[in-house]
JSON list of C-alpha atoms and ligand atoms in Angstrom, two decimals:
[
{"chain": "A", "resi": 1, "resn": "MET", "atom": "CA", "xyz": [-38.35, 39.03, 80.62]},
{"chain": "A", "resi": 2, "resn": "SER", "atom": "CA", "xyz": [-35.20, 40.12, 78.90]},
{"chain": "A", "resi": 3, "resn": "ILE", "atom": "CA", "xyz": [-34.04, 41.75, 75.70]},
{"chain": "A", "resi": 4, "resn": "LEU", "atom": "CA", "xyz": [-32.17, 39.33, 73.48]},
{"chain": "A", "resi": 5, "resn": "THR", "atom": "CA", "xyz": [-29.25, 40.14, 71.17]},
{"chain": "A", "resi": 6, "resn": "ILE", "atom": "CA", "xyz": [-30.30, 40.27, 67.52]},
{"chain": "A", "resi": 7, "resn": "LEU", "atom": "CA", "xyz": [-27.78, 38.72, 65.11]},
{"chain": "A", "resi": 8, "resn": "HIS", "atom": "CA", "xyz": [-26.66, 40.87, 62.19]},
{"chain": "A", "resi": 9, "resn": "HIS", "atom": "CA", "xyz": [-25.89, 39.90, 58.59]},
{"chain": "A", "resi": 10, "resn": "PRO", "atom": "CA", "xyz": [-23.46, 38.26, 57.67]},
{"chain": "A", "resi": 11, "resn": "ASP", "atom": "CA", "xyz": [-23.62, 36.09, 60.83]},
{"chain": "A", "resi": 12, "resn": "PRO", "atom": "CA", "xyz": [-23.68, 32.46, 59.53]},
{"chain": "A", "resi": 13, "resn": "ARG", "atom": "CA", "xyz": [-26.35, 31.50, 62.10]},
{"chain": "A", "resi": 14, "resn": "LEU", "atom": "CA", "xyz": [-28.82, 33.58, 60.04]},
{"chain": "A", "resi": 15, "resn": "ARG", "atom": "CA", "xyz": [-28.30, 31.06, 57.21]},
{"chain": "A", "resi": 16, "resn": "GLN", "atom": "CA", "xyz": [-29.52, 27.98, 59.12]},
{"chain": "A", "resi": 17, "resn": "ASN", "atom": "CA", "xyz": [-32.65, 26.10, 58.16]},
{"chain": "A", "resi": 18, "resn": "ALA", "atom": "CA", "xyz": [-34.44, 25.98, 61.54]},
{"chain": "A", "resi": 19, "resn": "ARG", "atom": "CA", "xyz": [-35.80, 22.79, 63.16]},
{"chain": "A", "resi": 20, "resn": "PRO", "atom": "CA", "xyz": [-39.53, 22.32, 63.88]},
{"chain": "A", "resi": 21, "resn": "VAL", "atom": "CA", "xyz": [-40.70, 23.00, 67.44]},
{"chain": "A", "resi": 22, "resn": "THR", "atom": "CA", "xyz": [-41.78, 19.78, 69.17]},
{"chain": "A", "resi": 23, "resn": "THR", "atom": "CA", "xyz": [-41.87, 20.78, 72.86]},
{"chain": "A", "resi": 24, "resn": "PHE", "atom": "CA", "xyz": [-44.31, 23.42, 74.17]},
{"chain": "A", "resi": 25, "resn": "ASP", "atom": "CA", "xyz": [-42.95, 23.83, 77.70]},
{"chain": "A", "resi": 26, "resn": "SER", "atom": "CA", "xyz": [-42.33, 26.78, 80.03]},
{"chain": "A", "resi": 27, "resn": "ASP", "atom": "CA", "xyz": [-38.91, 27.41, 78.42]},
{"chain": "A", "resi": 28, "resn": "LEU", "atom": "CA", "xyz": [-40.67, 27.97, 75.10]},
{"chain": "A", "resi": 29, "resn": "GLN", "atom": "CA", "xyz": [-43.18, 30.36, 76.73]},
{"chain": "A", "resi": 30, "resn": "ARG", "atom": "CA", "xyz": [-40.31, 32.36, 78.27]},
{"chain": "A", "resi": 31, "resn": "LEU", "atom": "CA", "xyz": [-38.50, 32.45, 74.92]},
{"chain": "A", "resi": 32, "resn": "ILE", "atom": "CA", "xyz": [-41.66, 33.79, 73.23]},
{"chain": "A", "resi": 33, "resn": "GLU", "atom": "CA", "xyz": [-42.07, 36.53, 75.90]},
{"chain": "A", "resi": 34, "resn": "ASP", "atom": "CA", "xyz": [-38.42, 37.52, 75.47]},
{"chain": "A", "resi": 35, "resn": "MET", "atom": "CA", "xyz": [-38.82, 37.60, 71.68]},
{"chain": "A", "resi": 36, "resn": "PHE", "atom": "CA", "xyz": [-41.85, 39.91, 71.97]},
{"chain": "A", "resi": 37, "resn": "GLU", "atom": "CA", "xyz": [-39.99, 42.20, 74.35]},
{"chain": "A", "resi": 38, "resn": "THR", "atom": "CA", "xyz": [-36.98, 42.27, 72.00]},
{"chain": "A", "resi": 39, "resn": "MET", "atom": "CA", "xyz": [-39.18, 42.96, 68.96]},
{"chain": "A", "resi": 40, "resn": "TYR", "atom": "CA", "xyz": [-41.17, 45.79, 70.62]},
{"chain": "A", "resi": 41, "resn": "ASP", "atom": "CA", "xyz": [-37.98, 47.32, 72.00]},
{"chain": "A", "resi": 42, "resn": "ALA", "atom": "CA", "xyz": [-36.12, 47.28, 68.65]},
{"chain": "A", "resi": 43, "resn": "PRO", "atom": "CA", "xyz": [-38.74, 48.37, 67.44]},
{"chain": "A", "resi": 44, "resn": "GLY", "atom": "CA", "xyz": [-39.76, 45.95, 64.72]},
{"chain": "A", "resi": 45, "resn": "VAL", "atom": "CA", "xyz": [-42.93, 44.32, 63.35]},
{"chain": "A", "resi": 46, "resn": "GLY", "atom": "CA", "xyz": [-41.54, 40.78, 63.41]},
{"chain": "A", "resi": 47, "resn": "LEU", "atom": "CA", "xyz": [-38.77, 38.64, 64.87]},
{"chain": "A", "resi": 48, "resn": "ALA", "atom": "CA", "xyz": [-37.82, 35.07, 64.00]},
{"chain": "A", "resi": 49, "resn": "ALA", "atom": "CA", "xyz": [-36.04, 32.74, 66.44]},
{"chain": "A", "resi": 50, "resn": "THR", "atom": "CA", "xyz": [-33.23, 32.41, 63.88]},
{"chain": "A", "resi": 51, "resn": "GLN", "atom": "CA", "xyz": [-32.42, 36.10, 64.41]},
{"chain": "A", "resi": 52, "resn": "ILE", "atom": "CA", "xyz": [-31.56, 35.51, 68.07]},
{"chain": "A", "resi": 53, "resn": "GLY", "atom": "CA", "xyz": [-29.54, 32.37, 67.37]},
{"chain": "A", "resi": 54, "resn": "VAL", "atom": "CA", "xyz": [-32.28, 29.90, 68.39]},
{"chain": "A", "resi": 55, "resn": "ASP", "atom": "CA", "xyz": [-32.67, 26.99, 65.97]},
{"chain": "A", "resi": 56, "resn": "LEU", "atom": "CA", "xyz": [-36.48, 26.66, 66.03]},
{"chain": "A", "resi": 57, "resn": "ARG", "atom": "CA", "xyz": [-39.28, 27.34, 63.54]},
{"chain": "A", "resi": 58, "resn": "LEU", "atom": "CA", "xyz": [-40.89, 30.11, 65.56]},
{"chain": "A", "resi": 59, "resn": "ALA", "atom": "CA", "xyz": [-41.59, 33.82, 64.92]},
{"chain": "A", "resi": 60, "resn": "VAL", "atom": "CA", "xyz": [-43.44, 36.64, 66.66]},
{"chain": "A", "resi": 61, "resn": "MET", "atom": "CA", "xyz": [-45.14, 39.53, 64.88]},
{"chain": "A", "resi": 62, "resn": "ASP", "atom": "CA", "xyz": [-47.23, 42.61, 65.53]},
{"chain": "A", "resi": 63, "resn": "CYS", "atom": "CA", "xyz": [-48.18, 44.66, 62.49]},
{"chain": "A", "resi": 64, "resn": "SER", "atom": "CA", "xyz": [-50.80, 46.85, 64.20]},
{"chain": "A", "resi": 65, "resn": "ASP", "atom": "CA", "xyz": [-50.28, 50.62, 64.54]},
{"chain": "A", "resi": 66, "resn": "GLU", "atom": "CA", "xyz": [-51.13, 50.44, 68.25]},
{"chain": "A", "resi": 67, "resn": "ARG", "atom": "CA", "xyz": [-48.77, 47.47, 68.83]},
{"chain": "A", "resi": 68, "resn": "THR", "atom": "CA", "xyz": [-51.62, 45.54, 70.44]},
{"chain": "A", "resi": 69, "resn": "SER", "atom": "CA", "xyz": [-51.98, 42.54, 68.08]},
{"chain": "A", "resi": 70, "resn": "PRO", "atom": "CA", "xyz": [-49.25, 40.06, 68.97]},
{"chain": "A", "resi": 71, "resn": "ILE", "atom": "CA", "xyz": [-49.16, 36.92, 66.81]},
{"chain": "A", "resi": 72, "resn": "VAL", "atom": "CA", "xyz": [-47.00, 33.85, 67.43]},
{"chain": "A", "resi": 73, "resn": "MET", "atom": "CA", "xyz": [-46.48, 31.40, 64.59]},
{"chain": "A", "resi": 74, "resn": "VAL", "atom": "CA", "xyz": [-44.85, 28.03, 65.30]},
{"chain": "A", "resi": 75, "resn": "ASN", "atom": "CA", "xyz": [-43.89, 25.65, 62.45]},
{"chain": "A", "resi": 76, "resn": "PRO", "atom": "CA", "xyz": [-45.64, 27.96, 59.94]},
{"chain": "A", "resi": 77, "resn": "GLU", "atom": "CA", "xyz": [-46.69, 27.00, 56.41]},
{"chain": "A", "resi": 78, "resn": "LEU", "atom": "CA", "xyz": [-47.93, 29.45, 53.80]},
{"chain": "A", "resi": 79, "resn": "SER", "atom": "CA", "xyz": [-50.17, 28.72, 50.82]},
{"chain": "A", "resi": 80, "resn": "ASN", "atom": "CA", "xyz": [-52.70, 30.40, 48.45]},
{"chain": "A", "resi": 81, "resn": "PHE", "atom": "CA", "xyz": [-50.22, 33.09, 47.42]},
{"chain": "A", "resi": 82, "resn": "ARG", "atom": "CA", "xyz": [-51.97, 35.88, 45.53]},
{"chain": "A", "resi": 83, "resn": "GLU", "atom": "CA", "xyz": [-51.02, 39.18, 43.87]},
{"chain": "A", "resi": 84, "resn": "LEU", "atom": "CA", "xyz": [-47.29, 39.63, 43.77]},
{"chain": "A", "resi": 85, "resn": "GLU", "atom": "CA", "xyz": [-46.13, 43.21, 44.27]},
{"chain": "A", "resi": 86, "resn": "LYS", "atom": "CA", "xyz": [-42.97, 45.11, 45.13]},
{"chain": "A", "resi": 87, "resn": "LEU", "atom": "CA", "xyz": [-43.01, 46.41, 48.70]},
{"chain": "A", "resi": 88, "resn": "ASP", "atom": "CA", "xyz": [-40.55, 48.38, 50.84]},
{"chain": "A", "resi": 89, "resn": "GLU", "atom": "CA", "xyz": [-38.86, 46.16, 53.35]},
{"chain": "A", "resi": 90, "resn": "GLY", "atom": "CA", "xyz": [-36.21, 46.22, 56.06]},
{"chain": "A", "resi": 91, "resn": "CYS", "atom": "CA", "xyz": [-34.92, 43.80, 58.69]},
{"chain": "A", "resi": 92, "resn": "LEU", "atom": "CA", "xyz": [-33.53, 44.08, 62.23]},
{"chain": "A", "resi": 93, "resn": "SER", "atom": "CA", "xyz": [-30.69, 41.78, 61.13]},
{"chain": "A", "resi": 94, "resn": "VAL", "atom": "CA", "xyz": [-29.74, 44.06, 58.22]},
{"chain": "A", "resi": 95, "resn": "PRO", "atom": "CA", "xyz": [-29.61, 47.48, 59.93]},
{"chain": "A", "resi": 96, "resn": "ASP", "atom": "CA", "xyz": [-30.11, 50.73, 58.00]},
{"chain": "A", "resi": 97, "resn": "VAL", "atom": "CA", "xyz": [-31.00, 48.98, 54.73]},
{"chain": "A", "resi": 98, "resn": "GLN", "atom": "CA", "xyz": [-34.39, 49.26, 53.03]},
{"chain": "A", "resi": 99, "resn": "ASP", "atom": "CA", "xyz": [-35.34, 48.14, 49.57]},
{"chain": "A", "resi": 100, "resn": "GLN", "atom": "CA", "xyz": [-38.23, 46.90, 47.46]},
{"chain": "A", "resi": 101, "resn": "VAL", "atom": "CA", "xyz": [-38.83, 43.16, 47.50]},
{"chain": "A", "resi": 102, "resn": "PRO", "atom": "CA", "xyz": [-41.49, 41.17, 45.60]},
{"chain": "A", "resi": 103, "resn": "ARG", "atom": "CA", "xyz": [-44.03, 39.74, 48.06]},
{"chain": "A", "resi": 104, "resn": "TYR", "atom": "CA", "xyz": [-47.53, 38.33, 47.80]},
{"chain": "A", "resi": 105, "resn": "ASN", "atom": "CA", "xyz": [-50.28, 40.64, 48.98]},
{"chain": "A", "resi": 106, "resn": "ARG", "atom": "CA", "xyz": [-52.42, 37.79, 50.32]},
{"chain": "A", "resi": 107, "resn": "VAL", "atom": "CA", "xyz": [-51.41, 34.48, 51.89]},
{"chain": "A", "resi": 108, "resn": "HIS", "atom": "CA", "xyz": [-52.98, 31.70, 53.92]},
{"chain": "A", "resi": 109, "resn": "LEU", "atom": "CA", "xyz": [-51.13, 30.74, 57.13]},
{"chain": "A", "resi": 110, "resn": "LYS", "atom": "CA", "xyz": [-51.28, 27.32, 58.76]},
{"chain": "A", "resi": 111, "resn": "ALA", "atom": "CA", "xyz": [-49.32, 27.14, 62.02]},
{"chain": "A", "resi": 112, "resn": "LEU", "atom": "CA", "xyz": [-49.35, 26.12, 65.66]},
{"chain": "A", "resi": 113, "resn": "ASP", "atom": "CA", "xyz": [-49.94, 28.64, 68.44]},
{"chain": "A", "resi": 114, "resn": "ARG", "atom": "CA", "xyz": [-47.69, 28.98, 71.50]},
{"chain": "A", "resi": 115, "resn": "GLN", "atom": "CA", "xyz": [-49.44, 26.04, 73.20]},
{"chain": "A", "resi": 116, "resn": "GLY", "atom": "CA", "xyz": [-49.07, 23.80, 70.15]},
{"chain": "A", "resi": 117, "resn": "LYS", "atom": "CA", "xyz": [-52.69, 24.17, 68.98]},
{"chain": "A", "resi": 118, "resn": "PRO", "atom": "CA", "xyz": [-53.18, 24.38, 65.18]},
{"chain": "A", "resi": 119, "resn": "PHE", "atom": "CA", "xyz": [-54.71, 27.54, 63.72]},
{"chain": "A", "resi": 120, "resn": "GLU", "atom": "CA", "xyz": [-55.21, 29.09, 60.29]},
{"chain": "A", "resi": 121, "resn": "LEU", "atom": "CA", "xyz": [-55.29, 32.72, 59.23]},
{"chain": "A", "resi": 122, "resn": "GLU", "atom": "CA", "xyz": [-55.95, 34.65, 56.00]},
{"chain": "A", "resi": 123, "resn": "ALA", "atom": "CA", "xyz": [-53.49, 37.54, 55.93]},
{"chain": "A", "resi": 124, "resn": "SER", "atom": "CA", "xyz": [-53.14, 40.54, 53.63]},
{"chain": "A", "resi": 125, "resn": "GLY", "atom": "CA", "xyz": [-51.05, 43.68, 53.36]},
{"chain": "A", "resi": 126, "resn": "LEU", "atom": "CA", "xyz": [-48.30, 44.25, 55.91]},
{"chain": "A", "resi": 127, "resn": "LEU", "atom": "CA", "xyz": [-49.11, 41.10, 57.91]},
{"chain": "A", "resi": 128, "resn": "ALA", "atom": "CA", "xyz": [-48.88, 38.92, 54.79]},
{"chain": "A", "resi": 129, "resn": "GLN", "atom": "CA", "xyz": [-45.57, 40.58, 53.90]},
{"chain": "A", "resi": 130, "resn": "CYS", "atom": "CA", "xyz": [-44.28, 40.07, 57.45]},
{"chain": "A", "resi": 131, "resn": "MET", "atom": "CA", "xyz": [-45.22, 36.36, 57.44]},
{"chain": "A", "resi": 132, "resn": "GLN", "atom": "CA", "xyz": [-43.27, 35.78, 54.22]},
{"chain": "A", "resi": 133, "resn": "HIS", "atom": "CA", "xyz": [-40.28, 37.70, 55.62]},
{"chain": "A", "resi": 134, "resn": "GLU", "atom": "CA", "xyz": [-40.24, 35.73, 58.90]},
{"chain": "A", "resi": 135, "resn": "LEU", "atom": "CA", "xyz": [-40.73, 32.37, 57.15]},
{"chain": "A", "resi": 136, "resn": "ASP", "atom": "CA", "xyz": [-37.71, 33.26, 54.98]},
{"chain": "A", "resi": 137, "resn": "HIS", "atom": "CA", "xyz": [-35.67, 33.71, 58.19]},
{"chain": "A", "resi": 138, "resn": "LEU", "atom": "CA", "xyz": [-36.65, 30.21, 59.34]},
{"chain": "A", "resi": 139, "resn": "ASP", "atom": "CA", "xyz": [-35.37, 28.89, 56.00]},
{"chain": "A", "resi": 140, "resn": "GLY", "atom": "CA", "xyz": [-32.07, 30.78, 56.42]},
{"chain": "A", "resi": 141, "resn": "LYS", "atom": "CA", "xyz": [-32.97, 33.51, 53.91]},
{"chain": "A", "resi": 142, "resn": "LEU", "atom": "CA", "xyz": [-32.76, 37.29, 54.22]},
{"chain": "A", "resi": 143, "resn": "PHE", "atom": "CA", "xyz": [-34.80, 39.87, 52.31]},
{"chain": "A", "resi": 144, "resn": "ILE", "atom": "CA", "xyz": [-31.65, 41.07, 50.55]},
{"chain": "A", "resi": 145, "resn": "ASP", "atom": "CA", "xyz": [-31.42, 37.65, 48.86]},
{"chain": "A", "resi": 146, "resn": "HIS", "atom": "CA", "xyz": [-34.36, 38.79, 46.72]},
{"chain": "A", "resi": 147, "resn": "LEU", "atom": "CA", "xyz": [-32.34, 41.79, 45.43]},
{"chain": "A", "resi": 148, "resn": "SER", "atom": "CA", "xyz": [-29.96, 41.94, 42.47]},
{"chain": "A", "resi": 149, "resn": "TRP", "atom": "CA", "xyz": [-26.31, 40.95, 42.87]},
{"chain": "A", "resi": 150, "resn": "LEU", "atom": "CA", "xyz": [-25.29, 44.59, 42.39]},
{"chain": "A", "resi": 151, "resn": "LYS", "atom": "CA", "xyz": [-27.55, 45.80, 45.20]},
{"chain": "A", "resi": 152, "resn": "ARG", "atom": "CA", "xyz": [-26.44, 43.02, 47.55]},
{"chain": "A", "resi": 153, "resn": "ASP", "atom": "CA", "xyz": [-22.80, 43.92, 46.87]},
{"chain": "A", "resi": 154, "resn": "ARG", "atom": "CA", "xyz": [-23.52, 47.57, 47.69]},
{"chain": "A", "resi": 155, "resn": "ILE", "atom": "CA", "xyz": [-25.20, 46.51, 50.97]},
{"chain": "A", "resi": 156, "resn": "ARG", "atom": "CA", "xyz": [-22.27, 44.25, 51.86]},
{"chain": "A", "resi": 157, "resn": "LYS", "atom": "CA", "xyz": [-19.85, 47.18, 51.43]},
{"chain": "A", "resi": 158, "resn": "LYS", "atom": "CA", "xyz": [-22.08, 49.54, 53.39]},
{"chain": "A", "resi": 159, "resn": "LEU", "atom": "CA", "xyz": [-22.38, 47.10, 56.32]},
{"chain": "A", "resi": 160, "resn": "SER", "atom": "CA", "xyz": [-18.65, 46.36, 56.46]},
{"chain": "A", "resi": 161, "resn": "ARG", "atom": "CA", "xyz": [-17.96, 50.15, 56.48]},
{"chain": "A", "resi": 162, "resn": "LYS", "atom": "CA", "xyz": [-20.46, 50.47, 59.33]},
{"chain": "A", "resi": 163, "resn": "ARG", "atom": "CA", "xyz": [-18.81, 47.64, 61.31]},
{"chain": "A", "resi": 164, "resn": "ARG", "atom": "CA", "xyz": [-15.41, 49.34, 60.96]},
{"chain": "A", "resi": 165, "resn": "SER", "atom": "CA", "xyz": [-16.80, 52.64, 62.26]},
{"chain": "A", "resi": 166, "resn": "ASP", "atom": "CA", "xyz": [-18.73, 51.08, 65.18]},
{"chain": "B", "resi": 1, "resn": "NI", "atom": "NI1", "xyz": [-35.99, 40.21, 59.31]}
]
C-alpha cells in the first residue's frame, strides 16, 4: 500500500466530472487500499478519487470514531434528501479552511461495492454529509462552491498566501 498525493485547490483536476467505473480488477482493489491508507493517514473521513487525480466515480469513507467502518462507494447516486441544515465542513483538498455548508441530514445511497455488486444504504448525520461532499468531488465541485462569493474570495487569498509561504 502507499500514500497518495492529495491535490489542492485550485488544481484544475479537482474540477473534472469523473467517469463511471466499469472494470473491477486488481488495479481497482489496489487503488481502493491506497485511498483508504491515504485517508486514514491524512487524517480525513472521506476521500474521492478525483482528489488524487484519478478520473473515476469512486470514494472511500469512514465516519466512525474508532475508524473501523470503512465504506467504498462506486458510481454513487443519492436520493430521498431530507432536512437541510448548515453543518461545519472541511476538505483535504482545501487545507486549513472550515465553514458552514447546507447539507441534507438524511440521504439514500445507491452504489456499487468494490467488487461491482449493487448495494443501498440509508445514511444520516456525518455519514450523510460525507456522502454529499464526496459525490460533489466526483462532479468536480468543492464545498467552498456552496459559500458566498465574498467568502470564496477570502479563501482564495488565504490559500495563495499559504502557497507563497510554503
Ligand atoms: Ni473533500
